[in-house]
mmCIF file with all atom_site columns, C-alpha atoms in Angstrom:
data_model
loop_
_atom_site.group_PDB
_atom_site.id
_atom_site.type_symbol
_atom_site.label_atom_id
_atom_site.label_alt_id
_atom_site.label_comp_id
_atom_site.label_asym_id
_atom_site.label_entity_id
_atom_site.label_seq_id
_atom_site.pdbx_PDB_ins_code
_atom_site.Cartn_x
_atom_site.Cartn_y
_atom_site.Cartn_z
_atom_site.occupancy
_atom_site.B_iso_or_equiv
_atom_site.pdbx_formal_charge
_atom_site.auth_seq_id
_atom_site.auth_comp_id
_atom_site.auth_asym_id
_atom_site.auth_atom_id
_atom_site.pdbx_PDB_model_num
ATOM 1   C CA . MET A 1 1   ? 58.050 168.429 166.724 1.00 0.00 ? 1220 MET A CA 1
ATOM 2   C CA . ASP A 1 2   ? 58.643 166.338 163.625 1.00 0.00 ? 1221 ASP A CA 1
ATOM 3   C CA . LEU A 1 3   ? 61.857 164.464 162.974 1.00 0.00 ? 1222 LEU A CA 1
ATOM 4   C CA . ASP A 1 4   ? 64.458 165.546 160.445 1.00 0.00 ? 1223 ASP A CA 1
ATOM 5   C CA . LYS A 1 5   ? 67.945 164.527 159.300 1.00 0.00 ? 1224 LYS A CA 1
ATOM 6   C CA . SER A 1 6   ? 69.556 167.370 161.317 1.00 0.00 ? 1225 SER A CA 1
ATOM 7   C CA . MET A 1 7   ? 68.994 165.220 164.427 1.00 0.00 ? 1226 MET A CA 1
ATOM 8   C CA . ILE A 1 8   ? 71.503 162.608 163.252 1.00 0.00 ? 1227 ILE A CA 1
ATOM 9   C CA . GLY A 1 9   ? 74.543 162.748 165.513 1.00 0.00 ? 1228 GLY A CA 1
ATOM 10  C CA . ILE A 1 10  ? 72.776 164.160 168.568 1.00 0.00 ? 1229 ILE A CA 1
ATOM 11  C CA . SER A 1 11  ? 73.940 162.109 171.539 1.00 0.00 ? 1230 SER A CA 1
ATOM 12  C CA . SER A 1 12  ? 73.531 161.636 175.265 1.00 0.00 ? 1231 SER A CA 1
ATOM 13  C CA . ASN A 1 13  ? 76.186 162.246 177.834 1.00 0.00 ? 1232 ASN A CA 1
ATOM 14  C CA . PRO A 1 14  ? 78.212 159.076 178.449 1.00 0.00 ? 1233 PRO A CA 1
ATOM 15  C CA . TYR A 1 15  ? 77.122 156.968 181.408 1.00 0.00 ? 1234 TYR A CA 1
ATOM 16  C CA . ILE A 1 16  ? 78.527 153.872 183.110 1.00 0.00 ? 1235 ILE A CA 1
ATOM 17  C CA . ALA A 1 17  ? 76.598 150.596 183.257 1.00 0.00 ? 1236 ALA A CA 1
ATOM 18  C CA . GLU A 1 18  ? 77.999 148.018 185.656 1.00 0.00 ? 1237 GLU A CA 1
ATOM 19  C CA . ILE A 1 19  ? 77.129 144.400 184.926 1.00 0.00 ? 1238 ILE A CA 1
ATOM 20  C CA . ASP A 1 20  ? 76.449 142.687 188.240 1.00 0.00 ? 1239 ASP A CA 1
ATOM 21  C CA . ARG A 1 21  ? 75.482 139.083 188.892 1.00 0.00 ? 1240 ARG A CA 1
ATOM 22  C CA . GLU A 1 22  ? 72.181 139.852 190.629 1.00 0.00 ? 1241 GLU A CA 1
ATOM 23  C CA . HIS A 1 23  ? 70.911 142.004 187.748 1.00 0.00 ? 1242 HIS A CA 1
ATOM 24  C CA . VAL A 1 24  ? 71.860 139.361 185.163 1.00 0.00 ? 1243 VAL A CA 1
ATOM 25  C CA . THR A 1 25  ? 70.308 136.564 187.249 1.00 0.00 ? 1244 THR A CA 1
ATOM 26  C CA . ARG A 1 26  ? 67.054 138.474 187.765 1.00 0.00 ? 1245 ARG A CA 1
ATOM 27  C CA . PHE A 1 27  ? 66.874 139.343 184.066 1.00 0.00 ? 1246 PHE A CA 1
ATOM 28  C CA . ALA A 1 28  ? 67.449 135.725 182.966 1.00 0.00 ? 1247 ALA A CA 1
ATOM 29  C CA . GLN A 1 29  ? 64.805 134.516 185.432 1.00 0.00 ? 1248 GLN A CA 1
ATOM 30  C CA . ALA A 1 30  ? 62.344 137.159 184.230 1.00 0.00 ? 1249 ALA A CA 1
ATOM 31  C CA . ILE A 1 31  ? 62.649 135.996 180.623 1.00 0.00 ? 1250 ILE A CA 1
ATOM 32  C CA . GLY A 1 32  ? 62.574 132.337 181.653 1.00 0.00 ? 1251 GLY A CA 1
ATOM 33  C CA . ASP A 1 33  ? 66.055 131.531 180.336 1.00 0.00 ? 1252 ASP A CA 1
ATOM 34  C CA . GLU A 1 34  ? 67.846 128.965 182.503 1.00 0.00 ? 1253 GLU A CA 1
ATOM 35  C CA . ASN A 1 35  ? 70.919 128.623 180.275 1.00 0.00 ? 1254 ASN A CA 1
ATOM 36  C CA . PRO A 1 36  ? 73.872 127.787 182.594 1.00 0.00 ? 1255 PRO A CA 1
ATOM 37  C CA . LEU A 1 37  ? 75.985 130.245 180.569 1.00 0.00 ? 1256 LEU A CA 1
ATOM 38  C CA . TYR A 1 38  ? 74.373 132.998 182.671 1.00 0.00 ? 1257 TYR A CA 1
ATOM 39  C CA . PHE A 1 39  ? 74.735 131.301 186.093 1.00 0.00 ? 1258 PHE A CA 1
ATOM 40  C CA . ASP A 1 40  ? 77.338 128.532 186.219 1.00 0.00 ? 1259 ASP A CA 1
ATOM 41  C CA . GLU A 1 41  ? 80.979 129.670 186.134 1.00 0.00 ? 1260 GLU A CA 1
ATOM 42  C CA . THR A 1 42  ? 82.375 126.142 185.659 1.00 0.00 ? 1261 THR A CA 1
ATOM 43  C CA . TYR A 1 43  ? 80.090 125.505 182.701 1.00 0.00 ? 1262 TYR A CA 1
ATOM 44  C CA . ALA A 1 44  ? 80.601 128.989 181.207 1.00 0.00 ? 1263 ALA A CA 1
ATOM 45  C CA . ASN A 1 45  ? 84.405 128.789 181.431 1.00 0.00 ? 1264 ASN A CA 1
ATOM 46  C CA . ASP A 1 46  ? 84.345 125.744 179.120 1.00 0.00 ? 1265 ASP A CA 1
ATOM 47  C CA . THR A 1 47  ? 82.357 127.553 176.404 1.00 0.00 ? 1266 THR A CA 1
ATOM 48  C CA . ALA A 1 48  ? 83.519 129.836 173.603 1.00 0.00 ? 1267 ALA A CA 1
ATOM 49  C CA . TYR A 1 49  ? 82.530 132.764 175.875 1.00 0.00 ? 1268 TYR A CA 1
ATOM 50  C CA . LYS A 1 50  ? 85.192 131.805 178.466 1.00 0.00 ? 1269 LYS A CA 1
ATOM 51  C CA . GLY A 1 51  ? 83.052 133.016 181.357 1.00 0.00 ? 1270 GLY A CA 1
ATOM 52  C CA . VAL A 1 52  ? 79.585 133.840 182.625 1.00 0.00 ? 1271 VAL A CA 1
ATOM 53  C CA . SER A 1 53  ? 77.939 136.093 180.049 1.00 0.00 ? 1272 SER A CA 1
ATOM 54  C CA . VAL A 1 54  ? 74.711 138.045 179.758 1.00 0.00 ? 1273 VAL A CA 1
ATOM 55  C CA . PRO A 1 55  ? 71.594 136.893 177.875 1.00 0.00 ? 1274 PRO A CA 1
ATOM 56  C CA . PRO A 1 56  ? 71.571 138.376 174.342 1.00 0.00 ? 1275 PRO A CA 1
ATOM 57  C CA . THR A 1 57  ? 68.718 140.795 175.094 1.00 0.00 ? 1276 THR A CA 1
ATOM 58  C CA . PHE A 1 58  ? 70.093 141.903 178.483 1.00 0.00 ? 1277 PHE A CA 1
ATOM 59  C CA . LEU A 1 59  ? 71.426 145.157 177.031 1.00 0.00 ? 1278 LEU A CA 1
ATOM 60  C CA . VAL A 1 60  ? 67.868 146.485 176.859 1.00 0.00 ? 1279 VAL A CA 1
ATOM 61  C CA . ALA A 1 61  ? 67.972 146.709 180.669 1.00 0.00 ? 1280 ALA A CA 1
ATOM 62  C CA . LEU A 1 62  ? 70.885 149.160 180.612 1.00 0.00 ? 1281 LEU A CA 1
ATOM 63  C CA . GLY A 1 63  ? 70.312 152.860 180.346 1.00 0.00 ? 1282 GLY A CA 1
ATOM 64  C CA . SER A 1 64  ? 66.549 153.054 180.440 1.00 0.00 ? 1283 SER A CA 1
ATOM 65  C CA . SER A 1 65  ? 66.806 156.494 182.046 1.00 0.00 ? 1284 SER A CA 1
ATOM 66  C CA . VAL A 1 66  ? 69.262 157.997 179.544 1.00 0.00 ? 1285 VAL A CA 1
ATOM 67  C CA . GLU A 1 67  ? 68.088 161.251 178.025 1.00 0.00 ? 1286 GLU A CA 1
ATOM 68  C CA . LEU A 1 68  ? 68.781 162.756 174.635 1.00 0.00 ? 1287 LEU A CA 1
ATOM 69  C CA . PRO A 1 69  ? 68.588 166.528 174.171 1.00 0.00 ? 1288 PRO A CA 1
ATOM 70  C CA . LEU A 1 70  ? 65.476 166.213 171.974 1.00 0.00 ? 1289 LEU A CA 1
ATOM 71  C CA . LYS A 1 71  ? 61.948 167.358 172.681 1.00 0.00 ? 1290 LYS A CA 1
ATOM 72  C CA . LEU A 1 72  ? 59.930 164.384 171.458 1.00 0.00 ? 1291 LEU A CA 1
ATOM 73  C CA . ASP A 1 73  ? 56.223 163.807 172.027 1.00 0.00 ? 1292 ASP A CA 1
ATOM 74  C CA . PHE A 1 74  ? 56.154 160.444 173.821 1.00 0.00 ? 1293 PHE A CA 1
ATOM 75  C CA . LYS A 1 75  ? 52.472 159.981 172.892 1.00 0.00 ? 1294 LYS A CA 1
ATOM 76  C CA . ARG A 1 76  ? 53.539 159.750 169.244 1.00 0.00 ? 1295 ARG A CA 1
ATOM 77  C CA . MET A 1 77  ? 56.237 157.112 169.822 1.00 0.00 ? 1296 MET A CA 1
ATOM 78  C CA . LEU A 1 78  ? 55.893 153.377 169.217 1.00 0.00 ? 1297 LEU A CA 1
ATOM 79  C CA . HIS A 1 79  ? 58.575 150.740 169.688 1.00 0.00 ? 1298 HIS A CA 1
ATOM 80  C CA . GLY A 1 80  ? 59.435 149.510 166.211 1.00 0.00 ? 1299 GLY A CA 1
ATOM 81  C CA . GLU A 1 81  ? 62.428 147.209 166.495 1.00 0.00 ? 1300 GLU A CA 1
ATOM 82  C CA . GLN A 1 82  ? 65.257 146.279 168.836 1.00 0.00 ? 1301 GLN A CA 1
ATOM 83  C CA . GLU A 1 83  ? 68.597 144.855 167.741 1.00 0.00 ? 1302 GLU A CA 1
ATOM 84  C CA . PHE A 1 84  ? 71.750 143.898 169.638 1.00 0.00 ? 1303 PHE A CA 1
ATOM 85  C CA . ILE A 1 85  ? 75.080 143.807 167.828 1.00 0.00 ? 1304 ILE A CA 1
ATOM 86  C CA . TYR A 1 86  ? 77.809 142.142 169.875 1.00 0.00 ? 1305 TYR A CA 1
ATOM 87  C CA . HIS A 1 87  ? 81.478 142.703 169.084 1.00 0.00 ? 1306 HIS A CA 1
ATOM 88  C CA . GLN A 1 88  ? 82.660 140.710 172.094 1.00 0.00 ? 1307 GLN A CA 1
ATOM 89  C CA . PRO A 1 89  ? 81.025 138.959 175.056 1.00 0.00 ? 1308 PRO A CA 1
ATOM 90  C CA . VAL A 1 90  ? 79.621 141.101 177.866 1.00 0.00 ? 1309 VAL A CA 1
ATOM 91  C CA . ARG A 1 91  ? 80.296 139.494 181.233 1.00 0.00 ? 1310 ARG A CA 1
ATOM 92  C CA . ILE A 1 92  ? 79.487 139.950 184.881 1.00 0.00 ? 1311 ILE A CA 1
ATOM 93  C CA . GLY A 1 93  ? 81.905 142.494 186.315 1.00 0.00 ? 1312 GLY A CA 1
ATOM 94  C CA . ASP A 1 94  ? 82.223 144.511 183.108 1.00 0.00 ? 1313 ASP A CA 1
ATOM 95  C CA . ARG A 1 95  ? 81.880 148.273 183.352 1.00 0.00 ? 1314 ARG A CA 1
ATOM 96  C CA . LEU A 1 96  ? 80.556 149.659 180.108 1.00 0.00 ? 1315 LEU A CA 1
ATOM 97  C CA . GLU A 1 97  ? 80.760 153.284 179.063 1.00 0.00 ? 1316 GLU A CA 1
ATOM 98  C CA . CYS A 1 98  ? 77.553 153.883 177.115 1.00 0.00 ? 1317 CYS A CA 1
ATOM 99  C CA . THR A 1 99  ? 76.522 156.690 174.799 1.00 0.00 ? 1318 THR A CA 1
ATOM 100 C CA . MET A 1 100 ? 73.212 156.847 172.941 1.00 0.00 ? 1319 MET A CA 1
ATOM 101 C CA . ALA A 1 101 ? 73.070 158.714 169.626 1.00 0.00 ? 1320 ALA A CA 1
ATOM 102 C CA . VAL A 1 102 ? 70.620 159.340 166.814 1.00 0.00 ? 1321 VAL A CA 1
ATOM 103 C CA . THR A 1 103 ? 72.056 157.424 163.847 1.00 0.00 ? 1322 THR A CA 1
ATOM 104 C CA . ASP A 1 104 ? 69.232 157.696 161.319 1.00 0.00 ? 1323 ASP A CA 1
ATOM 105 C CA . VAL A 1 105 ? 65.923 159.414 160.623 1.00 0.00 ? 1324 VAL A CA 1
ATOM 106 C CA . TYR A 1 106 ? 63.741 158.359 157.694 1.00 0.00 ? 1325 TYR A CA 1
ATOM 107 C CA . ASP A 1 107 ? 60.146 158.319 156.439 1.00 0.00 ? 1326 ASP A CA 1
ATOM 108 C CA . ARG A 1 108 ? 57.997 155.485 155.124 1.00 0.00 ? 1327 ARG A CA 1
ATOM 109 C CA . VAL A 1 109 ? 54.556 155.637 153.619 1.00 0.00 ? 1328 VAL A CA 1
ATOM 110 C CA . GLY A 1 110 ? 52.087 153.139 155.037 1.00 0.00 ? 1329 GLY A CA 1
ATOM 111 C CA . LYS A 1 111 ? 48.361 152.496 154.826 1.00 0.00 ? 1330 LYS A CA 1
ATOM 112 C CA . SER A 1 112 ? 47.604 155.344 157.226 1.00 0.00 ? 1331 SER A CA 1
ATOM 113 C CA . GLY A 1 113 ? 50.032 157.838 155.697 1.00 0.00 ? 1332 GLY A CA 1
ATOM 114 C CA . THR A 1 114 ? 53.647 158.803 156.229 1.00 0.00 ? 1333 THR A CA 1
ATOM 115 C CA . MET A 1 115 ? 55.362 157.670 159.402 1.00 0.00 ? 1334 MET A CA 1
ATOM 116 C CA . GLN A 1 116 ? 58.758 158.762 160.600 1.00 0.00 ? 1335 GLN A CA 1
ATOM 117 C CA . PHE A 1 117 ? 61.416 156.477 162.039 1.00 0.00 ? 1336 PHE A CA 1
ATOM 118 C CA . LEU A 1 118 ? 64.097 157.377 164.558 1.00 0.00 ? 1337 LEU A CA 1
ATOM 119 C CA . VAL A 1 119 ? 67.089 155.032 164.966 1.00 0.00 ? 1338 VAL A CA 1
ATOM 120 C CA . LEU A 1 120 ? 68.965 155.246 168.262 1.00 0.00 ? 1339 LEU A CA 1
ATOM 121 C CA . ASP A 1 121 ? 72.245 153.399 168.759 1.00 0.00 ? 1340 ASP A CA 1
ATOM 122 C CA . THR A 1 122 ? 73.754 152.961 172.198 1.00 0.00 ? 1341 THR A CA 1
ATOM 123 C CA . GLU A 1 123 ? 77.448 152.149 171.898 1.00 0.00 ? 1342 GLU A CA 1
ATOM 124 C CA . MET A 1 124 ? 78.825 150.202 174.856 1.00 0.00 ? 1343 MET A CA 1
ATOM 125 C CA . LYS A 1 125 ? 82.590 150.199 175.355 1.00 0.00 ? 1344 LYS A CA 1
ATOM 126 C CA . LYS A 1 126 ? 84.618 148.266 177.895 1.00 0.00 ? 1345 LYS A CA 1
ATOM 127 C CA . GLU A 1 127 ? 87.081 150.025 180.192 1.00 0.00 ? 1346 GLU A CA 1
ATOM 128 C CA . ASP A 1 128 ? 89.867 149.556 177.654 1.00 0.00 ? 1347 ASP A CA 1
ATOM 129 C CA . GLY A 1 129 ? 87.815 151.581 175.139 1.00 0.00 ? 1348 GLY A CA 1
ATOM 130 C CA . VAL A 1 130 ? 87.048 148.584 172.916 1.00 0.00 ? 1349 VAL A CA 1
ATOM 131 C CA . LEU A 1 131 ? 83.490 148.424 171.571 1.00 0.00 ? 1350 LEU A CA 1
ATOM 132 C CA . ALA A 1 132 ? 81.629 145.538 173.213 1.00 0.00 ? 1351 ALA A CA 1
ATOM 133 C CA . ALA A 1 133 ? 78.149 145.996 171.761 1.00 0.00 ? 1352 ALA A CA 1
ATOM 134 C CA . VAL A 1 134 ? 75.619 148.299 170.157 1.00 0.00 ? 1353 VAL A CA 1
ATOM 135 C CA . ALA A 1 135 ? 71.984 148.297 171.248 1.00 0.00 ? 1354 ALA A CA 1
ATOM 136 C CA . ARG A 1 136 ? 69.884 149.630 168.346 1.00 0.00 ? 1355 ARG A CA 1
ATOM 137 C CA . ASN A 1 137 ? 66.345 150.838 168.925 1.00 0.00 ? 1356 ASN A CA 1
ATOM 138 C CA . THR A 1 138 ? 64.091 151.911 166.069 1.00 0.00 ? 1357 THR A CA 1
ATOM 139 C CA . ILE A 1 139 ? 61.188 154.108 167.116 1.00 0.00 ? 1358 ILE A CA 1
ATOM 140 C CA . ILE A 1 140 ? 58.133 154.782 164.966 1.00 0.00 ? 1359 ILE A CA 1
ATOM 141 C CA . TYR A 1 141 ? 57.113 158.416 165.327 1.00 0.00 ? 1360 TYR A CA 1
ATOM 142 C CA . ARG A 1 142 ? 53.471 158.761 164.345 1.00 0.00 ? 1361 ARG A CA 1
ATOM 143 C CA . PRO A 1 143 ? 52.075 161.882 162.662 1.00 0.00 ? 1362 PRO A CA 1
ATOM 144 C CA . ALA A 1 144 ? 50.726 164.575 164.968 1.00 0.00 ? 1363 ALA A CA 1
ATOM 145 C CA . GLN A 1 145 ? 46.981 164.429 165.556 1.00 0.00 ? 1364 GLN A CA 1
ATOM 146 C CA . LYS A 1 146 ? 44.940 167.184 163.956 1.00 0.00 ? 1365 LYS A CA 1
ATOM 147 C CA . GLY A 1 147 ? 44.163 169.856 166.492 1.00 0.00 ? 1366 GLY A CA 1
ATOM 148 C CA . GLY A 1 148 ? 47.717 170.123 167.841 1.00 0.00 ? 1367 GLY A CA 1
ATOM 149 C CA . ASN A 1 149 ? 48.159 166.858 169.760 1.00 0.00 ? 1368 ASN A CA 1
#
């Protein structure tokens, strides 16, 4: 299946991501970030964040099993870019309602021909319905191999 603009707007079912201390701690340790903003409540309370917050790239760890109703060939997919757009701090104890949606599909011509790009945005809202963050993932969708693969 090739990508086309009709896919824009297709979304996943909403799911809940709970931000717990152990997950944040393990993530920060895994990326080697010892910033006390992610561990030390006394320190974090005196910052602009007003509490223990998550590392900026932590959102990538939420929703890795979410499924979109698209039949994509995973062998043709390459990770192109990841972006995190914060509207407010995400903290330990937050419960985020997340929905992933296709927000753009476009083509670019490169040295090896035309490649397609799929942009997926996961909106993450706090329990009060206010948007906390958007995790944007751009996927490069390579041309199908000759012979049907």
